Amino acid sequence: MTPPLGALGARLEERLRNRSATVGVVGLGYVGLPLAVGFARAGFSVVGVDADPTRATLLAAGTSPVEDVPTADLRPLVESGRLRVRSTPDALADADAIVICVPTPLGKSKEPDISFIVAAAEGVASVLRPGRLIVLESTTYPGTTDEVLLPRFSKGGLRAGEDIFLAFSPERIDPGNRTWGLARIPKVVGGVTPACRHLAQTLYGQIIEQVVPVSSTQVAEMVKLFENTFRSVNIALVNELAIVCRRLGMSVWEVIDAAATKPFGFMPFSPGPGIGGHCLPSDPHYLSWRTRLAGYEAKFIAFADEINGGMPDYVVELAAGALNEQTKSVKGSRILVLGVAYKAGVGDIRDSPALQIIESLLARGAHLDYCDPRVAQVAVGGQVLKSVAWDHADLAAYDLVLLLTAHAEFTPRRLVDEARLVLDTRNATGVLGEFRHVIRI
Ligand SMILES: NC(=O)c1ccc[n+]([C@@H]2O[C@H](COP(=O)([O-])OP(=O)(O)OC[C@H]3O[C@@H](n4cnc5c(N)ncnc54)[C@H](O)[C@@H]3O)[C@@H](O)[C@H]2O)c1
């Protein structure tokens, strides 16, 4: 049932339904850009604001820096004026609905750094007029929308649910995932009031197949943290299982595959060299920080962080052990690292465990090259390394080929046939069977 919306809310609802509304998107990164494109493709007039002028200029020229948004999709929207890109928030003055998708990193002590949210909110507040809907999508601790955004938007007497409408809706996009794109991933929405929630539901209902309403912004904020904590904890569990299986002389991959045949009550996760990206290493800390303020120490989060955070060192030890078996040391060995992105199919190296592993191998004296078709160069351990081309890489020339990211380009057949020694942390070569010169995590 539709809650009472008032005159302003009813007008906004109509504009959202007939798609004559202008949608503003603040922060045009992995999350904001696909969203802006989604709204523009659905017929909305969209204004995107990114505070990074270089990025804004690139986007305004119709060039996409985000893998999930091909330039071929972006350019016609920009050229037709359906998607305008700017670098300052005054461009949001005519936006009926504004979605905020800015980064939420950690501070030095792993505390939430919501300075980007605050800056974005200040920008929105400076142009806010009655009848507007604002939705925060950035992952953050429960309470942010009500405690940080609402006071800024209700300055001057604007009332939530009557004059302005405020909601939280976590983004669940999975960069590089071709099966689950924006429109197909159900969208959770919590509003400051029922009218706020209803309007946010209406907005997302235009581009997303299923919208899942929850009772408050805090619940919506918590849903996202729970989802990512769930992943972090389960990855930690399977990483520990990998360590245990090695000690007990069995393949963790065989154990997982067999366990996954259980048709209920089990969900397979994969071990790997550690977790990376903007979300998994950070989001659980938003929850533990908030929980600590409430006088409770969240134990699973700390445990998972310890195990996942130890995986890069574990991989370095496996590499050293594998070379040792060949009567070689890390020092002086030629090592080729395959993949520096934090996961397959993307070029994102934020918090990638590969950087820590490379730094450690370099510090131990390895002669190291890397290859990542999506990352042209990386700065690590005081050096700038440039990717070697996969097609021209002489795998046999290396003492060890260390696969960290299972990009599709790294064909297992070639790896197994050409490399002299392989450490495969992703089980990319598992499909081909067992080989004496291939070690798996
Ligand atoms: N990347 C993911 O897979 C993913 C998935 C789900 C949720 N999230 C969450 O979504 C949020 C955004 O993540 P992302 O990966 O898109 O980040 P990103 O770094 O790719 O993009 C954020 C963009 O916001 C811009 N920005 C920063 N401050 C701004 C401001 N005040 N005004 C305008 N623009 C500003 C930056 O220049 C950048 O281009 C984070 O909270 C993240 O945790 C990310």
Short mmCIF file of C-alpha atoms in Angstrom, two decimals, residues 57-243:
data_model
loop_
_atom_site.label_atom_id
_atom_site.label_comp_id
_atom_site.label_asym_id
_atom_site.label_seq_id
_atom_site.Cartn_x
_atom_site.Cartn_y
_atom_site.Cartn_z
CA THR A 57 36.80 15.03 -18.35
CA LEU A 58 37.36 11.48 -19.56
CA LEU A 59 33.72 10.56 -18.98
CA ALA A 60 32.45 13.80 -20.47
CA ALA A 61 34.29 12.79 -23.65
CA GLY A 62 32.33 9.54 -23.60
CA THR A 63 35.26 7.30 -22.58
CA SER A 64 34.62 4.72 -19.89
CA PRO A 65 37.34 3.72 -17.44
CA VAL A 66 35.09 1.00 -15.94
CA GLU A 67 35.24 -2.49 -17.52
CA ASP A 68 31.54 -3.17 -16.97
CA VAL A 69 30.56 -0.09 -18.95
CA PRO A 70 31.85 -0.30 -22.53
CA THR A 71 32.70 3.03 -24.10
CA ALA A 72 30.38 2.00 -26.94
CA ASP A 73 27.48 2.09 -24.44
CA LEU A 74 28.52 5.30 -22.72
CA ARG A 75 29.40 7.49 -25.68
CA PRO A 76 25.97 7.71 -27.37
CA LEU A 77 24.38 8.64 -24.04
CA VAL A 78 26.92 11.41 -23.50
CA GLU A 79 26.76 12.64 -27.09
CA SER A 80 22.98 12.80 -27.04
CA GLY A 81 23.07 14.79 -23.78
CA ARG A 82 21.06 12.17 -21.92
CA LEU A 83 24.01 11.69 -19.58
CA ARG A 84 25.87 14.85 -18.64
CA VAL A 85 29.08 14.64 -16.65
CA ARG A 86 30.33 17.40 -14.39
CA SER A 87 32.88 17.77 -11.61
CA THR A 88 31.04 20.08 -9.22
CA PRO A 89 27.80 19.56 -7.28
CA ASP A 90 26.09 22.71 -8.58
CA ALA A 91 25.25 20.56 -11.61
CA LEU A 92 22.83 18.69 -9.33
CA ALA A 93 20.58 21.73 -8.91
CA ASP A 94 17.97 20.39 -11.34
CA ALA A 95 18.14 16.75 -10.18
CA ASP A 96 14.91 15.32 -8.74
CA ALA A 97 16.60 12.24 -7.35
CA ILE A 98 20.25 12.07 -6.30
CA VAL A 99 22.15 8.86 -5.65
CA ILE A 100 25.45 9.03 -3.77
CA CYS A 101 28.08 6.38 -4.67
CA VAL A 102 31.35 7.67 -3.24
CA PRO A 103 34.16 5.59 -1.70
CA THR A 104 34.12 4.45 1.91
CA PRO A 105 37.70 3.44 2.73
CA LEU A 106 39.30 2.71 6.08
CA GLY A 107 41.41 5.09 8.09
CA LYS A 108 44.89 4.19 9.38
CA SER A 109 43.52 2.28 12.37
CA LYS A 110 40.92 0.49 10.27
CA GLU A 111 38.22 2.89 11.39
CA PRO A 112 35.55 4.06 8.92
CA ASP A 113 36.58 7.03 6.80
CA ILE A 114 33.30 8.60 5.78
CA SER A 115 34.89 11.87 4.67
CA PHE A 116 33.81 11.22 1.04
CA ILE A 117 30.22 10.72 2.14
CA VAL A 118 30.35 13.91 4.19
CA ALA A 119 31.84 15.91 1.30
CA ALA A 120 29.24 14.51 -1.12
CA ALA A 121 26.43 15.27 1.34
CA GLU A 122 27.65 18.84 1.80
CA GLY A 123 27.65 19.24 -1.99
CA VAL A 124 24.11 17.89 -2.28
CA ALA A 125 22.93 20.00 0.67
CA SER A 126 24.22 23.13 -1.05
CA VAL A 127 21.75 22.65 -3.93
CA LEU A 128 18.93 20.86 -2.12
CA ARG A 129 15.39 22.03 -2.69
CA PRO A 130 12.04 20.66 -1.50
CA GLY A 131 10.64 17.69 -3.39
CA ARG A 132 13.99 15.91 -3.86
CA LEU A 133 14.89 12.30 -3.14
CA ILE A 134 18.42 11.43 -2.00
CA VAL A 135 19.69 7.88 -1.74
CA LEU A 136 23.01 6.83 -0.25
CA GLU A 137 24.51 3.69 -1.83
CA SER A 138 28.03 3.74 -0.39
CA THR A 139 28.67 0.86 1.99
CA THR A 140 28.78 2.23 5.51
CA TYR A 141 28.01 1.54 9.17
CA PRO A 142 24.41 1.38 10.41
CA GLY A 143 23.25 4.85 11.36
CA THR A 144 25.16 6.86 8.74
CA THR A 145 22.11 7.91 6.72
CA ASP A 146 20.10 9.06 9.72
CA GLU A 147 22.96 10.48 11.76
CA VAL A 148 25.26 12.00 9.13
CA LEU A 149 23.07 12.79 6.11
CA LEU A 150 19.71 13.66 7.59
CA PRO A 151 20.93 16.57 9.77
CA ARG A 152 22.69 18.09 6.76
CA PHE A 153 19.63 17.79 4.55
CA SER A 154 17.11 18.98 7.10
CA LYS A 155 18.94 22.23 7.80
CA GLY A 156 16.61 25.15 7.14
CA GLY A 157 13.61 23.14 8.33
CA LEU A 158 13.20 20.64 5.49
CA ARG A 159 11.29 17.63 6.90
CA ALA A 160 12.16 14.08 5.84
CA GLY A 161 9.19 12.32 4.33
CA GLU A 162 7.37 15.58 3.58
CA ASP A 163 9.74 18.11 2.03
CA ILE A 164 12.69 15.89 1.18
CA PHE A 165 13.00 12.13 0.93
CA LEU A 166 16.03 10.19 2.13
CA ALA A 167 16.88 6.51 1.83
CA PHE A 168 19.74 4.03 1.90
CA SER A 169 20.12 1.32 -0.71
CA PRO A 170 23.30 -0.78 -0.71
CA GLU A 171 24.96 -1.45 -4.02
CA ARG A 172 25.59 -5.13 -4.72
CA ILE A 173 27.21 -4.88 -8.12
CA ASP A 174 29.90 -7.46 -8.81
CA PRO A 175 32.39 -5.96 -11.27
CA GLY A 176 33.23 -8.34 -14.09
CA ASN A 177 30.18 -10.56 -13.45
CA ARG A 178 28.46 -11.03 -16.78
CA THR A 179 25.58 -13.11 -15.37
CA TRP A 180 24.41 -10.81 -12.62
CA GLY A 181 24.26 -7.29 -13.99
CA LEU A 182 22.70 -4.24 -12.39
CA ALA A 183 19.11 -4.89 -13.48
CA ARG A 184 19.05 -8.49 -12.26
CA ILE A 185 20.46 -8.01 -8.76
CA PRO A 186 17.62 -7.38 -6.29
CA LYS A 187 17.95 -3.98 -4.62
CA VAL A 188 17.41 -3.57 -0.88
CA VAL A 189 15.91 -0.22 0.14
CA GLY A 190 15.35 1.35 3.56
CA GLY A 191 13.88 4.83 4.03
CA VAL A 192 13.95 7.37 6.81
CA THR A 193 10.14 7.29 6.57
CA PRO A 194 7.72 5.04 4.65
CA ALA A 195 7.29 7.80 2.04
CA CYS A 196 11.08 8.02 1.61
CA ARG A 197 11.27 4.27 1.13
CA HIS A 198 8.38 4.23 -1.29
CA LEU A 199 9.94 6.86 -3.52
CA ALA A 200 13.32 5.12 -3.48
CA GLN A 201 11.55 1.89 -4.40
CA THR A 202 9.84 3.69 -7.25
CA LEU A 203 13.15 5.07 -8.49
CA TYR A 204 14.93 1.71 -8.54
CA GLY A 205 11.85 -0.10 -9.81
CA GLN A 206 12.40 1.71 -13.13
CA ILE A 207 15.69 -0.05 -13.80
CA ILE A 208 15.88 -3.04 -11.44
CA GLU A 209 13.70 -6.14 -11.65
CA GLN A 210 13.19 -6.67 -7.92
CA VAL A 211 13.30 -4.13 -5.10
CA VAL A 212 13.35 -5.44 -1.54
CA PRO A 213 12.02 -2.98 1.03
CA VAL A 214 13.26 -3.14 4.63
CA SER A 215 12.03 -1.33 7.71
CA SER A 216 14.76 1.30 8.14
CA THR A 217 17.92 2.79 6.70
CA GLN A 218 19.90 1.08 9.48
CA VAL A 219 18.65 -2.35 8.42
CA ALA A 220 19.54 -1.61 4.79
CA GLU A 221 23.02 -0.48 5.87
CA MET A 222 23.42 -3.61 7.98
CA VAL A 223 22.31 -5.93 5.16
CA LYS A 224 25.29 -4.90 3.04
CA LEU A 225 27.76 -5.27 5.90
CA PHE A 226 26.36 -8.67 6.73
CA GLU A 227 26.65 -9.82 3.11
CA ASN A 228 30.28 -8.83 2.88
CA THR A 229 31.14 -10.09 6.34
CA PHE A 230 29.53 -13.38 5.37
CA ARG A 231 31.84 -13.60 2.36
CA SER A 232 34.90 -12.54 4.31
CA VAL A 233 34.28 -15.09 7.08
CA ASN A 234 33.57 -17.93 4.67
CA ILE A 235 36.63 -17.13 2.58
CA ALA A 236 38.68 -17.12 5.78
CA LEU A 237 37.23 -20.50 6.71
CA VAL A 238 38.14 -22.02 3.37
CA ASN A 239 41.58 -20.37 3.43
CA GLU A 240 42.20 -22.00 6.78
CA LEU A 241 40.91 -25.27 5.37
CA ALA A 242 43.52 -24.96 2.61
CA ILE A 243 46.25 -24.61 5.22
#
